[in-house]
Short mmCIF file of C-alpha atoms in Angstrom, two decimals:
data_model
loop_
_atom_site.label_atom_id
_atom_site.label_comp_id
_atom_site.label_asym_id
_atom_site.label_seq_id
_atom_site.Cartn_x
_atom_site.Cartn_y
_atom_site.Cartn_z
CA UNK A 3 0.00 0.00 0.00
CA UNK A 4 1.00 3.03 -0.91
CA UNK A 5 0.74 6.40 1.11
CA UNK A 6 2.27 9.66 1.54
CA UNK A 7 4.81 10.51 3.99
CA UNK A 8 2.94 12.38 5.67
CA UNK A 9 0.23 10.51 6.48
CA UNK A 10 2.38 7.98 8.60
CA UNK A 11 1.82 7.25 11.97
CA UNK A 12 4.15 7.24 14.32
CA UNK A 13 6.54 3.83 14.30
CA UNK A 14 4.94 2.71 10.72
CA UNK A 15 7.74 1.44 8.82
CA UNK A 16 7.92 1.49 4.55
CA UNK A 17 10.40 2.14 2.06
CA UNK A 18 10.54 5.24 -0.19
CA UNK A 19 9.12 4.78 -3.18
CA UNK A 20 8.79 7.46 -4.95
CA UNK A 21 9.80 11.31 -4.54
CA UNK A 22 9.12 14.59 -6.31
CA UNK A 23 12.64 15.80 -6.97
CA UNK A 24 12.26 19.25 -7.46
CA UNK A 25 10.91 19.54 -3.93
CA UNK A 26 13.20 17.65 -1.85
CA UNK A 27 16.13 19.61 -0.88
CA UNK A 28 19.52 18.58 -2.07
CA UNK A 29 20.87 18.21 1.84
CA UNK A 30 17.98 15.44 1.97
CA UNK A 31 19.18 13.57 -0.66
CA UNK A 32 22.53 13.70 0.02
CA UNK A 33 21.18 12.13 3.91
CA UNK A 34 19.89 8.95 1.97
CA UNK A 35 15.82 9.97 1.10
CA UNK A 36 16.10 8.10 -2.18
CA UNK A 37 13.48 5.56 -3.49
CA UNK A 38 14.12 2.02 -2.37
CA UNK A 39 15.70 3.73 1.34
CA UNK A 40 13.82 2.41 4.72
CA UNK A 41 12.12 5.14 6.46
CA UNK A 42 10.31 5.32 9.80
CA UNK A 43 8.27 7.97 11.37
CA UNK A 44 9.71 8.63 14.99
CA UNK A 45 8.07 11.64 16.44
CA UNK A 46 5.78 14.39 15.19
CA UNK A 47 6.47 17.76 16.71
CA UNK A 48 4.20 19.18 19.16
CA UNK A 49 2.47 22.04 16.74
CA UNK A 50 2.85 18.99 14.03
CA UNK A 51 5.60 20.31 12.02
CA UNK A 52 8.45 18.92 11.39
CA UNK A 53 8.24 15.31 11.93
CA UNK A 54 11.14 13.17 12.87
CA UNK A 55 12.65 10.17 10.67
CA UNK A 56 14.51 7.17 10.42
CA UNK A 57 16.05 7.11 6.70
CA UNK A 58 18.95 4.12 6.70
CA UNK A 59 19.65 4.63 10.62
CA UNK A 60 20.27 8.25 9.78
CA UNK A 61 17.84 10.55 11.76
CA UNK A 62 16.19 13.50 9.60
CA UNK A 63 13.29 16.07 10.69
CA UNK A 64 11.49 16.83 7.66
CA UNK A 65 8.72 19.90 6.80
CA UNK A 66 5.38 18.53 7.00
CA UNK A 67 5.49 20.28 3.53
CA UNK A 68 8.38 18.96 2.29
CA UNK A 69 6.74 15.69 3.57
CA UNK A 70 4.23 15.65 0.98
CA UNK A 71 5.89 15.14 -1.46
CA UNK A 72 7.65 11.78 -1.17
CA UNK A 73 5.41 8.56 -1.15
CA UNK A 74 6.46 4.82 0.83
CA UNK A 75 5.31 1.47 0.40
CA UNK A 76 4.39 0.67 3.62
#
C-alpha cells in the first residue's frame, strides 16, 4: 500500500518509493531519502511540524510540507 509521507503514523515502517525531486532539498538527498531507502516515522512535533525520521539509521526532521511530497510502500 502506498501512502504519503505524511500521512504515517508514528513507528509505521515502509520504504521510499517514490519522490518529487524538485521539492526535496539537495541536503535530503545527500542524507539517503532516495526511493528504495527504509524510512520510519519517529516523532511528530508538538504544533505537528516537522516530523522526525529514520532514513537508513540516519535521523532527519522533515517539513510537514516537504513531507508531501515523497510517497512509501508501507
Amino acid at each position: 500500500m502506498e501512502k504519503l509521507v505524511s500521512d504515517l503514523k508514528i513507528g509505521e515502517k515502509g520504504f521510499i518509493s517514490e519522490i518529487n525531486i524538485d521539492e526535496i532539498p539537495l541536503k535530503l538527498l545527500e542524507m539517503g531519502c532516495l526511493p528504495g531507502n527504509f524510512i520510519e516515522l519517529i516523532q511528530i512535533a508538538p504544533l505537528g511540524d516537522p516530523y522526525y525520521f529514520n532514513i537508513n539509521d540516519s535521523h532527519v526532521a522533515i517539513r510537514k510540507e516537504t513531507a508531501k511530497e515523497i510517497i512509501v510502500t508501507v
